[in-house]
DNA sequence: AGTCTCTGCACCATCGATTGTGCAAACAAG
DNA sequence: CTTGTTTGCACAATCGATGGTGCAGAGACT
């Protein structure tokens, strides 16, 4: 505790030490000093003092004055999912590269919580907000708009500001077609063999379902309503739906379109309860690539959304002053079974194989 | 843009509207008004004005004055991993329940970046910092200590403040024993059949390796050094190590202890390159439960760390004024193959099965 | 009426950085 | 030597909320 109790150094401390005024110190340390015609030698002195005293600016003070904080927010539905966590990872890298500080918060897909969370972030004077997968993007928009906060939608679109989302119709088509074609031609899939589970009353689900139905009608010649089961985004609700189907038909459908990897976890829960069924005739197509899911013992075809592309596009669009509230589509990618793709973590450096190869 | 350009209301706006002074408004809105003997009716008036004008306090101003921000930080190695994302999810719930705002940031296991990130968080006057899985916890400690910031270590211990971590020795033992016992007694595992891959020169890896070796010596009577391959935390480094082993021996070890699910992704990458090998005699034990990994086509035994327990304990310990820098061990849990556990997301409400069961 | 005690609030300094403005001293031009 | 320009910086207001202090006016009591 030698000098640890000391408060952090301020520009006033440095101004006393350097014999200059606080405003001079401030200018030197925030880079505006040339504009203020501060002598090089004065700047040098102050910089070295700042160095030795470990000065760092108090961002609350700076933010209060400038009504900017350097914080950039990402509002997520949840953290605990590879799709959203890779979004967070990618978002963070982008924000850090701009010299700002990312602040990632989840709001559980609850419209009320989304708005409250946005309010909270606004009260910290965040500079921009990326609204990702919100259940009520326009509700969050109201809050942002009232505070004059730049914002943009990702993953699920709103109608008031631009949105960057996946082409879910095309993704749904791709995935459905891949499921159907994965079955041998001598035992082709029948329309009632292919079900869709999971998702909700949101834009992404609608589009995926639209793609699903379009391809079914096209390739299987029929598209019964009963095959669409938007059971929400909870794993357990999906599990219950699988249970219900199973107890009615004594088996699962041969082809499954699972609307999100969280729903897929519901399928796992179902399977854990039925360890003696071997699901040999099952093909699963699932939105949101997960490397482990891709290697499950039955064919799992996945869609990987272009996270890097979406984030990059969102950063590009949010900078445009008065961009029209249009939807920017980013194409997702079909991932065949047993595929191990690289992700945002591969960009990080690790130790250099200390003894991987002697 | 009707009233949207308006700046947010401040206590000064409300003071004019209500005819009281700013300090009265402040006291009413932050709850200290009884102490200041403000009349109930005055408070009522101000509260209703605040309501209709959608007043929310500027947290930077409040934070500047009180040198607290209401922000609680979590410093993670990475986001994109089920273990860390569930830590984030759980952490967030705890912080929110205390009426504060979580701020989750990753530092890529880079000591320099860990310190810089901590500095940044400190410049926002965060109230507490949870240092999770840091490569250099004591380095981060220095920074926190200098700023008088309460902090605690999670997942990887430091020596200066309390740490809440998993019992990795016991976990390593459990996992190793489970791998060995998973093989039939008529074709038991030989010492050189059981390798450990992944991990680094950190406390967790050391302890797991210690447990691994102890059990090998105990049950297999031998424990060759070559079976320990701490290839770091990157997926690709692990993949290279598997490649190297494979090109030397023409096969993988029958038993694999994989030090983290990210390393496990390296195994998947290896397998994607060797699609024609069928890994029927393979048993994998892996740290950090992932529901999809648990259902892979070969036996995968996993360890789930008690995330909720660790976070809860950390919040408990960090409140203690001058807690000794001891290590608090939390027991992890062995998860048999094909097990679907619930996680933090199951606590969230979802739609009520719109038509899961007609 | 005079003194005391409450009640109910207003005033003002403060947190640390930013930024528009002013003004000496140094220097140049005439 | 005088006027004008540039250099180099100091001053002071400001952002919005907080909290210590002070002080009128109402009521109580003698």
XYZ file of C-alpha atoms (C1' of nucleotides) in Angstrom:
776
model
C 0.000 0.000 0.000
C 3.031 2.234 -0.327
C 1.711 4.598 -2.949
C -1.330 2.583 -3.777
C -3.760 4.632 -1.769
C -2.873 7.621 -3.885
C -5.620 8.815 -6.128
C -4.913 8.758 -9.794
C -3.025 11.721 -11.192
C -5.113 14.424 -12.859
C -4.260 17.193 -15.245
C -4.181 19.496 -12.226
C -1.467 17.444 -10.603
C 0.533 17.543 -13.793
C -0.113 21.235 -14.240
C 1.445 21.943 -10.851
C 4.366 19.661 -11.556
C 5.023 21.099 -14.979
C 4.307 24.700 -14.135
C 1.792 24.976 -16.942
C -1.921 25.435 -16.811
C -4.403 22.569 -16.732
C -5.639 23.480 -20.176
C -2.162 23.160 -21.577
C -1.729 19.784 -19.968
C -5.077 18.703 -21.308
C -4.234 19.823 -24.803
C -0.902 18.069 -24.776
C -2.360 14.825 -23.567
C -5.343 14.698 -25.847
C -3.465 15.565 -28.979
C -4.923 18.990 -29.714
C -1.768 20.757 -28.624
C -0.444 21.632 -32.061
C -3.659 23.436 -32.790
C -3.100 25.344 -29.611
C 0.461 26.233 -30.515
C 2.064 24.609 -27.518
C 5.846 24.490 -27.699
C 7.331 21.144 -28.518
C 9.494 21.283 -25.416
C 6.520 22.036 -23.180
C 4.645 19.134 -24.665
C 7.643 16.909 -24.198
C 7.928 17.827 -20.535
C 4.276 17.196 -19.866
C 4.316 13.921 -21.722
C 7.214 12.662 -19.688
C 5.554 13.727 -16.462
C 2.392 11.943 -17.523
C 4.455 8.879 -18.225
C 6.239 8.772 -14.902
C 3.066 9.477 -12.970
C 1.079 6.944 -14.926
C -1.486 9.480 -15.897
C -4.606 8.255 -17.624
C -7.491 10.563 -18.370
C -10.636 10.221 -16.357
C -13.095 9.196 -19.024
C -16.121 10.170 -17.040
C -14.886 13.726 -16.843
C -13.961 13.783 -20.485
C -17.254 12.200 -21.411
C -19.225 14.607 -19.290
C -17.640 17.563 -20.981
C -17.691 16.254 -24.509
C -20.868 14.189 -24.140
C -19.081 11.302 -25.725
C -17.738 8.365 -23.832
C -15.688 6.239 -26.172
C -18.013 3.359 -25.372
C -19.688 1.464 -28.168
C -22.511 -0.840 -27.216
C -23.633 -4.187 -28.545
C -27.041 -5.352 -27.402
C -27.299 -9.118 -27.684
C -30.124 -11.554 -26.973
C -27.809 -13.885 -25.062
C -24.113 -14.578 -24.680
C -24.059 -18.308 -24.304
C -24.199 -19.480 -27.886
C -21.521 -19.752 -30.501
C -23.238 -17.467 -32.963
C -23.702 -14.593 -30.563
C -20.409 -15.085 -28.829
C -18.598 -14.964 -32.156
C -20.526 -11.797 -32.941
C -19.316 -10.377 -29.641
C -15.770 -11.452 -30.342
C -15.778 -9.890 -33.780
C -17.521 -6.744 -32.632
C -14.991 -6.301 -29.915
C -12.071 -6.505 -32.300
C -13.624 -3.865 -34.543
C -14.351 -1.473 -31.704
C -10.915 -1.881 -30.185
C -9.289 -1.240 -33.528
C -11.019 2.128 -33.576
C -9.578 2.928 -30.174
C -12.904 2.677 -28.423
C -14.190 0.420 -25.706
C -16.769 -2.276 -26.461
C -19.569 -2.887 -24.046
C -21.553 -6.016 -24.715
C -24.809 -6.608 -22.905
C -27.601 -9.107 -23.312
C -31.312 -8.525 -22.941
C -32.774 -12.028 -23.117
C -34.998 -11.348 -26.131
C -37.339 -9.422 -23.851
C -38.611 -6.181 -25.448
C -38.962 -4.438 -22.117
C -35.485 -5.437 -21.063
C -34.114 -4.405 -24.421
C -35.430 -0.904 -23.960
C -34.284 -0.646 -20.370
C -30.854 -1.897 -21.248
C -30.601 0.639 -24.040
C -31.632 3.352 -21.557
C -28.898 2.268 -19.214
C -26.288 2.307 -21.934
C -27.493 5.733 -23.017
C -27.107 7.036 -19.502
C -23.426 6.236 -19.873
C -23.361 8.369 -23.022
C -22.291 5.551 -25.294
C -21.378 6.769 -28.743
C -23.103 4.136 -30.847
C -25.355 1.160 -30.305
C -25.470 -2.009 -32.355
C -28.800 -3.690 -31.772
C -28.413 -7.365 -32.454
C -31.187 -9.914 -32.656
C -33.620 -7.692 -30.813
C -37.180 -8.846 -30.452
C -38.376 -5.269 -30.768
C -35.771 -3.268 -32.671
C -38.130 -0.367 -33.265
C -38.817 -0.114 -29.558
C -35.122 0.233 -28.918
C -34.992 2.700 -31.769
C -37.444 5.007 -30.010
C -35.197 5.115 -26.998
C -32.082 5.763 -29.058
C -33.773 8.331 -31.231
C -34.957 10.282 -28.203
C -31.390 10.425 -26.974
C -29.905 11.258 -30.347
C -27.866 8.069 -30.333
C -26.584 6.543 -33.557
C -27.745 2.972 -33.863
C -28.190 0.142 -36.314
C -29.858 -3.248 -36.378
C -28.061 -6.508 -36.891
C -29.450 -10.009 -37.329
C -33.066 -8.934 -36.968
C -34.247 -5.881 -38.893
C -36.137 -2.836 -37.735
C -37.978 -0.350 -39.871
C -36.555 2.938 -38.649
C -32.844 2.639 -39.237
C -30.695 0.487 -41.509
C -30.393 -3.201 -40.751
C -27.657 -5.640 -41.614
C -28.944 -9.178 -41.595
C -28.357 -12.550 -43.139
C -30.218 -13.537 -46.249
C -32.388 -15.924 -44.332
C -34.628 -16.776 -47.235
C -31.687 -17.892 -49.305
C -30.136 -19.595 -46.281
C -33.386 -21.402 -45.602
C -33.541 -22.501 -49.219
C -29.964 -23.700 -49.264
C -30.363 -25.622 -46.078
C -33.662 -27.219 -47.020
C -32.375 -28.265 -50.385
C -29.236 -29.716 -48.875
C -31.286 -31.757 -46.414
C -33.475 -33.159 -49.148
C -30.589 -33.972 -51.456
C -28.753 -35.709 -48.670
C -31.207 -38.582 -48.805
C -30.564 -41.335 -51.317
C -32.734 -41.222 -54.426
C -33.993 -44.734 -53.836
C -35.482 -43.739 -50.500
C -36.309 -40.117 -51.089
C -37.763 -37.837 -48.496
C -41.528 -37.493 -48.430
C -43.114 -34.116 -47.654
C -44.221 -35.245 -44.214
C -40.758 -36.516 -43.444
C -39.308 -33.035 -43.285
C -40.157 -30.813 -40.336
C -39.002 -27.451 -39.190
C -38.626 -26.854 -35.460
C -37.842 -23.754 -33.487
C -37.810 -20.053 -34.135
C -40.448 -17.566 -33.383
C -42.553 -14.831 -34.838
C -39.584 -12.841 -36.075
C -38.219 -11.795 -39.426
C -35.460 -14.387 -39.523
C -37.795 -17.259 -38.711
C -40.329 -16.052 -41.269
C -37.756 -15.861 -43.995
C -36.241 -19.216 -43.195
C -39.687 -20.780 -43.113
C -40.502 -19.120 -46.403
C -37.359 -20.586 -47.937
C -38.121 -23.948 -46.367
C -41.624 -24.060 -47.771
C -40.580 -22.818 -51.172
C -38.004 -25.536 -51.577
C -40.309 -28.210 -50.223
C -42.974 -27.252 -52.706
C -40.421 -27.147 -55.449
C -38.598 -30.388 -54.761
C -41.084 -32.457 -52.782
C -44.227 -31.153 -54.443
C -45.992 -30.574 -51.148
C -45.640 -28.474 -48.045
C -48.021 -29.435 -45.223
C -48.592 -26.810 -42.541
C -48.125 -29.280 -39.749
C -44.437 -29.539 -40.631
C -43.810 -26.026 -39.376
C -43.286 -25.910 -35.625
C -41.951 -22.525 -34.475
C -41.500 -23.526 -30.873
C -39.595 -20.502 -29.726
C -35.922 -20.153 -28.922
C -35.687 -22.117 -25.696
C -33.995 -25.500 -25.727
C -36.610 -27.062 -23.511
C -39.539 -25.960 -25.624
C -37.912 -27.583 -28.610
C -37.321 -30.722 -26.580
C -40.983 -30.835 -25.660
C -41.942 -30.514 -29.279
C -39.696 -33.411 -30.221
C -41.143 -35.409 -27.361
C -44.647 -34.667 -28.553
C -43.861 -35.680 -32.100
C -42.147 -38.810 -30.935
C -44.938 -39.938 -28.697
C -47.389 -39.439 -31.528
C -45.386 -41.077 -34.302
C -43.018 -43.349 -32.449
C -40.075 -41.760 -34.248
C -38.627 -38.459 -35.340
C -39.079 -37.064 -38.832
C -36.319 -38.265 -41.153
C -35.361 -34.708 -42.011
C -35.184 -31.883 -39.508
C -34.700 -28.195 -40.119
C -33.702 -26.773 -36.761
C -34.014 -23.046 -36.548
C -31.164 -22.333 -34.180
C -28.417 -24.122 -32.391
C -30.153 -23.467 -29.090
C -33.121 -25.406 -30.409
C -30.664 -28.045 -31.476
C -29.718 -28.412 -27.852
C -33.345 -29.315 -27.305
C -32.903 -32.114 -29.798
C -29.882 -33.325 -27.842
C -31.962 -33.355 -24.694
C -34.533 -35.432 -26.469
C -31.852 -37.824 -27.658
C -30.369 -38.153 -24.216
C -33.748 -39.484 -23.118
C -33.874 -41.959 -25.956
C -30.422 -43.457 -25.903
C -31.557 -46.725 -27.458
C -32.958 -45.273 -30.595
C -30.245 -44.988 -33.140
C -30.975 -42.148 -35.373
C -29.435 -43.641 -38.462
C -31.946 -42.353 -40.964
C -31.863 -38.797 -39.614
C -30.556 -35.736 -41.388
C -30.482 -32.437 -39.534
C -30.092 -29.024 -41.045
C -29.431 -26.306 -38.517
C -29.018 -22.598 -38.510
C -25.914 -21.229 -36.862
C -22.825 -23.259 -37.328
C -21.300 -24.900 -34.310
C -18.130 -26.895 -34.894
C -19.064 -29.662 -32.487
C -22.568 -30.004 -33.843
C -21.091 -30.468 -37.270
C -19.461 -33.739 -36.206
C -22.414 -35.420 -34.561
C -23.041 -39.063 -35.443
C -25.782 -38.249 -37.935
C -25.444 -35.885 -40.865
C -25.671 -32.312 -39.706
C -25.747 -29.653 -42.367
C -25.321 -26.173 -41.021
C -25.590 -22.583 -42.060
C -22.868 -20.276 -40.982
C -23.835 -16.657 -40.991
C -21.136 -14.317 -42.156
C -20.424 -12.706 -38.830
C -17.346 -10.821 -39.928
C -19.168 -9.582 -43.014
C -22.190 -8.430 -41.056
C -20.190 -6.610 -38.432
C -17.999 -4.941 -41.024
C -21.018 -3.874 -43.027
C -22.747 -2.569 -39.923
C -19.755 -0.427 -39.027
C -19.697 0.883 -42.556
C -23.389 1.723 -42.652
C -23.610 3.260 -39.193
C -21.074 5.889 -40.230
C -23.273 7.140 -43.039
C -25.050 10.291 -41.864
C -28.625 9.788 -42.947
C -28.746 6.299 -44.329
C -32.167 5.110 -45.412
C -33.693 2.391 -43.222
C -33.081 -0.305 -45.747
C -32.079 -3.884 -45.165
C -28.603 -4.948 -46.138
C -28.473 -8.652 -46.849
C -25.346 -10.642 -46.196
C -25.134 -14.081 -47.707
C -24.673 -16.961 -45.298
C -22.753 -20.081 -46.113
C -23.793 -23.713 -46.267
C -21.547 -25.971 -44.228
C -21.515 -29.686 -45.091
C -21.414 -32.267 -42.311
C -18.136 -32.899 -40.536
C -16.606 -29.546 -41.300
C -14.302 -27.666 -38.951
C -14.193 -24.017 -39.867
C -11.962 -21.400 -38.360
C -13.444 -18.586 -36.323
C -12.552 -15.262 -34.765
C -10.303 -16.939 -32.220
C -7.943 -18.048 -34.948
C -6.891 -14.451 -35.409
C -5.366 -14.413 -31.932
C -1.811 -15.329 -31.332
C -1.029 -18.199 -29.043
C 2.210 -19.562 -27.684
C 4.531 -20.860 -30.399
C 4.115 -24.586 -30.044
C 6.460 -24.995 -27.077
C 7.039 -28.661 -27.782
C 4.344 -29.799 -30.096
C 6.989 -31.186 -32.366
C 10.267 -32.111 -30.690
C -37.331 14.410 -35.472
C -40.197 16.156 -33.731
C -38.723 16.301 -30.260
C -35.938 13.901 -30.913
C -33.229 16.485 -31.321
C -33.893 17.613 -27.759
C -31.131 16.889 -25.388
C -31.940 14.691 -22.471
C -33.553 16.394 -19.495
C -31.244 17.289 -16.612
C -31.878 18.123 -13.011
C -31.566 21.765 -14.026
C -34.443 21.445 -16.458
C -36.522 19.812 -13.782
C -35.499 22.399 -11.225
C -36.821 25.176 -13.448
C -40.023 23.286 -14.149
C -40.637 22.419 -10.548
C -39.489 25.703 -9.072
C -37.076 23.931 -6.751
C -33.318 23.956 -6.721
C -31.170 21.465 -8.602
C -29.962 19.930 -5.372
C -33.517 19.265 -4.306
C -34.268 17.616 -7.594
C -31.119 15.571 -7.309
C -31.958 14.453 -3.808
C -35.472 13.468 -4.768
C -34.346 11.462 -7.739
C -31.493 9.657 -6.110
C -33.384 8.682 -3.002
C -31.585 10.775 -0.417
C -34.449 13.231 -0.107
C -35.809 12.012 3.218
C -32.441 12.603 4.753
C -32.652 16.110 3.397
C -36.109 16.699 4.792
C -37.782 17.348 1.471
C -41.576 17.584 1.690
C -43.442 14.600 0.380
C -45.452 16.820 -1.950
C -42.329 18.416 -3.408
C -40.855 15.014 -4.026
C -44.077 13.885 -5.620
C -44.112 16.833 -7.988
C -40.514 16.315 -9.031
C -40.999 12.622 -9.517
C -43.942 13.183 -11.803
C -42.046 15.780 -13.797
C -39.142 13.372 -14.133
C -41.560 10.759 -15.345
C -43.213 12.884 -17.998
C -39.902 14.249 -19.231
C -38.287 10.828 -19.258
C -35.499 11.961 -17.034
C -32.606 9.617 -16.539
C -29.530 10.651 -14.653
C -26.341 11.247 -16.579
C -24.132 8.559 -15.176
C -20.930 10.185 -16.264
C -21.770 13.241 -14.221
C -22.817 11.188 -11.275
C -19.760 9.005 -11.626
C -17.450 11.974 -11.882
C -18.795 13.453 -8.710
C -19.018 10.276 -6.702
C -16.081 8.485 -8.367
C -18.217 5.436 -8.798
C -19.822 4.431 -12.051
C -22.161 1.537 -11.421
C -20.126 -0.463 -13.922
C -18.775 -3.850 -12.950
C -16.169 -5.351 -15.223
C -15.438 -8.896 -16.282
C -12.137 -9.456 -18.023
C -12.244 -12.619 -20.125
C -9.662 -14.346 -22.297
C -12.145 -14.739 -25.160
C -15.868 -14.676 -25.746
C -16.296 -17.349 -28.334
C -16.401 -20.486 -26.266
C -19.184 -22.039 -24.280
C -17.326 -21.941 -20.994
C -16.491 -18.262 -21.115
C -19.762 -17.247 -22.677
C -21.656 -19.008 -19.925
C -19.459 -17.228 -17.407
C -20.395 -13.967 -19.088
C -24.052 -14.881 -19.085
C -24.003 -15.775 -15.412
C -21.907 -12.790 -14.431
C -24.292 -10.498 -16.208
C -27.294 -11.843 -14.351
C -25.564 -11.321 -11.016
C -24.500 -7.772 -11.789
C -27.894 -6.806 -13.116
C -29.571 -8.184 -10.029
C -27.503 -5.763 -7.985
C -28.736 -2.877 -10.117
C -25.395 -2.343 -11.761
C -24.249 -2.570 -15.328
C -21.988 -5.404 -16.490
C -19.180 -4.690 -18.866
C -17.557 -7.746 -20.347
C -14.313 -7.426 -22.246
C -11.802 -9.910 -23.566
C -8.040 -9.610 -23.624
C -6.951 -12.602 -25.699
C -4.767 -14.157 -23.011
C -2.178 -11.490 -23.682
C -0.649 -10.076 -20.472
C 0.011 -6.711 -22.036
C -3.505 -6.468 -23.354
C -4.876 -7.604 -20.025
C -3.203 -4.725 -18.288
C -4.188 -2.200 -20.909
C -7.757 -3.370 -20.853
C -7.845 -3.076 -17.102
C -6.454 0.446 -17.409
C -9.197 1.342 -19.825
C -11.881 -0.033 -17.560
C -10.378 1.854 -14.651
C -10.496 5.073 -16.629
C -14.242 4.591 -16.678
C -14.202 4.334 -12.885
C -15.651 0.855 -12.782
C -16.561 -0.222 -9.285
C -15.193 -3.762 -9.325
C -13.235 -5.986 -11.654
C -13.511 -9.740 -12.009
C -10.354 -11.029 -13.622
C -11.133 -14.281 -15.335
C -8.653 -16.669 -16.868
C -5.946 -14.051 -17.018
C -2.509 -15.100 -18.131
C -0.971 -12.625 -15.723
C -3.422 -11.973 -12.891
C -0.813 -10.311 -10.722
C 0.039 -7.892 -13.501
C -3.586 -6.863 -13.656
C -3.557 -6.678 -9.886
C -0.812 -4.041 -9.932
C -2.928 -1.888 -12.162
C -6.034 -2.317 -10.035
C -4.175 -1.810 -6.816
C -2.683 1.448 -8.026
C -6.163 2.685 -8.785
C -7.673 1.418 -5.559
C -10.037 -0.864 -7.460
C -11.586 -3.906 -5.827
C -10.802 -7.010 -7.842
C -10.731 -10.773 -7.668
C -9.424 -13.630 -9.768
C -11.557 -16.311 -11.323
C -10.552 -19.452 -13.177
C -6.832 -18.759 -12.921
C -5.419 -17.687 -9.571
C -3.201 -14.792 -8.660
C -1.187 -14.364 -5.510
C -2.224 -10.895 -4.404
C -5.982 -11.114 -3.999
C -8.405 -13.969 -3.463
C -9.051 -16.347 -6.328
C -12.048 -18.513 -7.059
C -11.127 -21.388 -9.315
C -12.102 -24.910 -10.156
C -10.458 -27.790 -8.400
C -8.463 -28.688 -11.464
C -6.431 -31.376 -9.784
C -9.539 -33.228 -8.753
C -11.150 -32.538 -12.122
C -8.068 -33.850 -13.888
C -8.149 -36.965 -11.732
C -11.841 -37.558 -12.304
C -11.518 -37.129 -16.013
C -8.433 -39.290 -16.373
C -9.929 -42.055 -14.325
C -13.160 -41.928 -16.319
C -11.236 -42.206 -19.572
C -9.279 -45.218 -18.356
C -12.314 -46.964 -16.956
C -14.223 -46.431 -20.147
C -12.075 -49.003 -21.890
C -13.090 -52.641 -21.600
C -11.047 -54.688 -19.183
C -10.131 -57.181 -21.840
C -8.441 -54.492 -23.905
C -7.248 -52.114 -21.220
C -5.474 -48.888 -21.909
C -1.694 -48.952 -21.878
C 0.256 -46.024 -20.458
C 1.364 -44.873 -23.900
C -2.203 -45.022 -25.172
C -3.277 -42.076 -23.094
C -2.096 -38.607 -24.067
C -2.865 -35.159 -22.843
C -3.048 -32.356 -25.390
C -3.440 -28.634 -24.998
C -3.118 -26.167 -22.180
C -0.243 -24.014 -21.340
C 2.075 -23.000 -18.577
C -0.719 -21.901 -16.267
C -2.078 -23.019 -12.949
C -5.087 -24.823 -14.387
C -3.023 -26.788 -16.877
C -0.480 -27.689 -14.212
C -3.111 -28.965 -11.869
C -4.924 -30.942 -14.518
C -1.662 -32.447 -15.663
C -0.800 -33.281 -12.088
C -4.121 -35.049 -11.696
C -3.647 -36.776 -15.028
C -0.219 -38.094 -14.112
C -1.253 -39.126 -10.622
C -4.098 -41.233 -11.906
C -2.038 -42.722 -14.702
C 0.612 -43.774 -12.265
C -2.006 -45.138 -9.938
C -4.125 -47.052 -12.435
C -1.783 -47.685 -15.356
C 1.424 -47.993 -13.341
C 3.334 -45.697 -15.651
C 3.305 -42.133 -16.766
C 5.691 -41.364 -19.633
C 6.626 -37.721 -20.153
C 5.989 -37.865 -23.860
C 2.290 -38.255 -23.190
C 2.057 -34.659 -21.989
C 1.663 -32.195 -24.849
C 0.732 -28.717 -23.591
C 0.314 -27.220 -27.029
C -1.260 -23.963 -25.988
C -4.833 -22.818 -26.292
C -5.160 -22.336 -30.031
C -7.176 -24.822 -32.046
C -4.655 -24.937 -34.825
C -1.709 -25.669 -32.591
C -3.591 -28.622 -31.195
C -4.423 -29.755 -34.708
C -0.748 -29.651 -35.631
C 0.100 -31.718 -32.616
C -2.456 -34.348 -33.597
C -1.129 -34.287 -37.137
C 2.391 -34.795 -35.852
C 1.384 -37.692 -33.671
C -0.602 -39.239 -36.454
C 2.165 -39.008 -39.015
C 4.536 -40.635 -36.565
C 2.299 -43.429 -35.337
C -0.248 -43.816 -38.108
C -3.049 -43.403 -35.606
C -4.197 -41.348 -32.672
C -3.751 -42.437 -29.073
C -6.688 -44.524 -27.897
C -7.319 -42.186 -25.006
C -7.121 -38.435 -25.205
C -7.244 -35.890 -22.424
C -7.987 -32.607 -24.146
C -7.291 -29.593 -22.017
C -9.966 -27.285 -23.340
C -12.827 -27.308 -25.760
C -10.905 -24.926 -28.001
C -8.195 -27.556 -28.265
C -10.934 -30.028 -28.978
C -11.788 -27.983 -32.019
C -8.261 -28.708 -33.139
C -9.084 -32.399 -32.891
C -12.127 -31.822 -35.064
C -9.949 -30.110 -37.631
C -7.668 -33.081 -37.612
C -10.617 -35.409 -38.056
C -12.005 -33.398 -40.925
C -8.740 -34.080 -42.715
C -8.952 -37.795 -42.020
C -12.543 -38.584 -42.862
C -11.812 -42.206 -43.684
C -10.372 -43.159 -40.388
C -13.133 -44.234 -38.125
C -12.192 -43.467 -34.641
C -13.987 -46.379 -33.063
C -11.463 -47.160 -30.394
C -11.134 -43.556 -29.271
C -12.185 -42.129 -25.940
C -11.859 -38.410 -25.354
C -11.958 -36.622 -22.062
C -12.246 -32.889 -22.331
C -12.279 -29.945 -20.033
C -15.162 -27.547 -20.379
C -18.468 -29.110 -21.152
C -20.043 -28.373 -24.482
C -23.413 -29.986 -25.147
C -22.684 -30.745 -28.789
C -19.281 -32.202 -28.055
C -20.915 -34.544 -25.600
C -22.833 -36.263 -28.398
C -19.996 -36.861 -30.837
C -19.769 -40.319 -32.419
C -17.060 -41.474 -30.028
C -17.259 -41.408 -26.256
C -16.629 -37.920 -24.967
C -16.382 -37.504 -21.240
C -16.398 -33.923 -20.140
C -15.806 -31.793 -17.119
C -18.241 -29.044 -16.434
C -16.926 -26.328 -14.211
C -19.417 -24.950 -11.757
C -19.857 -21.570 -13.354
C -22.754 -20.460 -11.221
C -20.935 -21.590 -8.093
C -17.745 -19.787 -9.022
C -19.454 -16.546 -9.894
C -21.562 -16.626 -6.752
C -18.507 -17.329 -4.621
C -16.546 -14.577 -6.318
C -19.272 -12.038 -5.584
C -19.328 -13.192 -2.014
C -15.575 -12.964 -1.531
C -15.073 -9.654 -3.310
C -17.366 -7.989 -0.785
C -15.152 -8.967 2.111
C -13.031 -5.972 3.074
C -9.570 -7.402 3.499
C -9.851 -10.983 2.423
C -6.614 -12.943 2.408
C -5.294 -13.850 -1.031
C -6.268 -17.464 -0.709
C -7.592 -19.783 -3.362
C -11.206 -20.868 -3.119
C -11.716 -24.190 -4.847
C -15.011 -25.010 -6.474
C -15.623 -28.609 -7.413
C -16.272 -29.318 -11.072
C -18.526 -32.055 -12.291
C -17.856 -35.103 -14.455
C -20.246 -35.370 -17.372
C -20.678 -38.789 -18.986
C -20.942 -39.086 -22.764
C -24.209 -38.139 -24.442
C -25.416 -35.865 -21.704
C -27.436 -32.709 -22.310
C -27.207 -30.405 -19.337
C -29.121 -27.213 -18.820
C -27.294 -23.917 -18.705
C -27.796 -20.265 -17.850
C -30.103 -19.773 -20.813
C -32.657 -22.085 -19.270
C -33.370 -19.469 -16.656
C -34.742 -17.134 -19.310
C -38.356 -17.112 -20.214
C -39.362 -17.884 -23.764
C -42.667 -17.806 -25.560
C -45.174 -20.268 -24.143
C -45.101 -23.023 -26.702
C -47.406 -21.365 -29.251
C -48.414 -24.636 -30.820
C -45.929 -27.197 -29.762
C -48.782 -29.444 -28.724
C -52.127 -28.797 -30.401
C -42.308 39.543 22.909
C -38.122 36.830 22.964
C -35.569 32.608 22.439
C -35.322 27.806 20.598
C -36.115 24.183 17.727
C -37.620 22.212 13.651
C -38.838 22.099 8.875
C -37.781 22.658 4.162
C -35.182 23.952 1.189
C -31.397 26.984 -1.583
C -26.542 27.938 -2.310
C -22.187 26.717 -3.738
C -18.004 24.117 -4.194
C -16.622 19.998 -6.302
C -15.396 15.937 -9.440
C -11.608 16.193 -14.079
C -11.357 17.328 -18.638
C -12.478 20.389 -22.721
C -12.465 24.613 -25.328
C -13.447 29.499 -26.660
C -11.163 33.629 -25.682
C -7.839 36.873 -24.164
C -3.436 38.625 -23.643
C 1.383 39.229 -22.705
C 5.999 38.672 -24.809
C 8.740 38.018 -28.857
C 9.503 39.228 -33.225
C 9.013 41.467 -37.769
C 8.051 45.317 -40.700
C 8.215 50.089 -41.704
C 10.659 53.726 -32.119
C 5.878 52.422 -33.491
C 2.548 49.332 -35.270
C 1.283 44.759 -36.609
C 1.765 39.784 -36.376
C 2.847 35.575 -34.474
C 3.954 32.600 -30.648
C 2.767 30.407 -26.425
C 0.172 29.941 -23.164
C -3.371 31.134 -19.010
C -8.142 31.977 -17.677
C -12.609 30.735 -16.911
C -16.946 28.743 -18.263
C -18.903 24.376 -18.890
C -20.738 19.421 -18.770
C -24.627 17.213 -14.774
C -24.952 15.432 -10.366
C -23.693 15.401 -5.366
C -23.541 16.781 -0.588
C -21.956 19.971 3.102
C -23.585 24.169 4.987
C -26.463 27.893 5.906
C -30.629 30.242 6.594
C -35.327 31.889 6.413
C -39.995 30.994 8.336
C -43.183 28.342 11.284
C -44.261 26.668 15.509
C -43.235 25.773 20.625
C -42.235 27.405 24.926
C -41.288 30.757 28.621
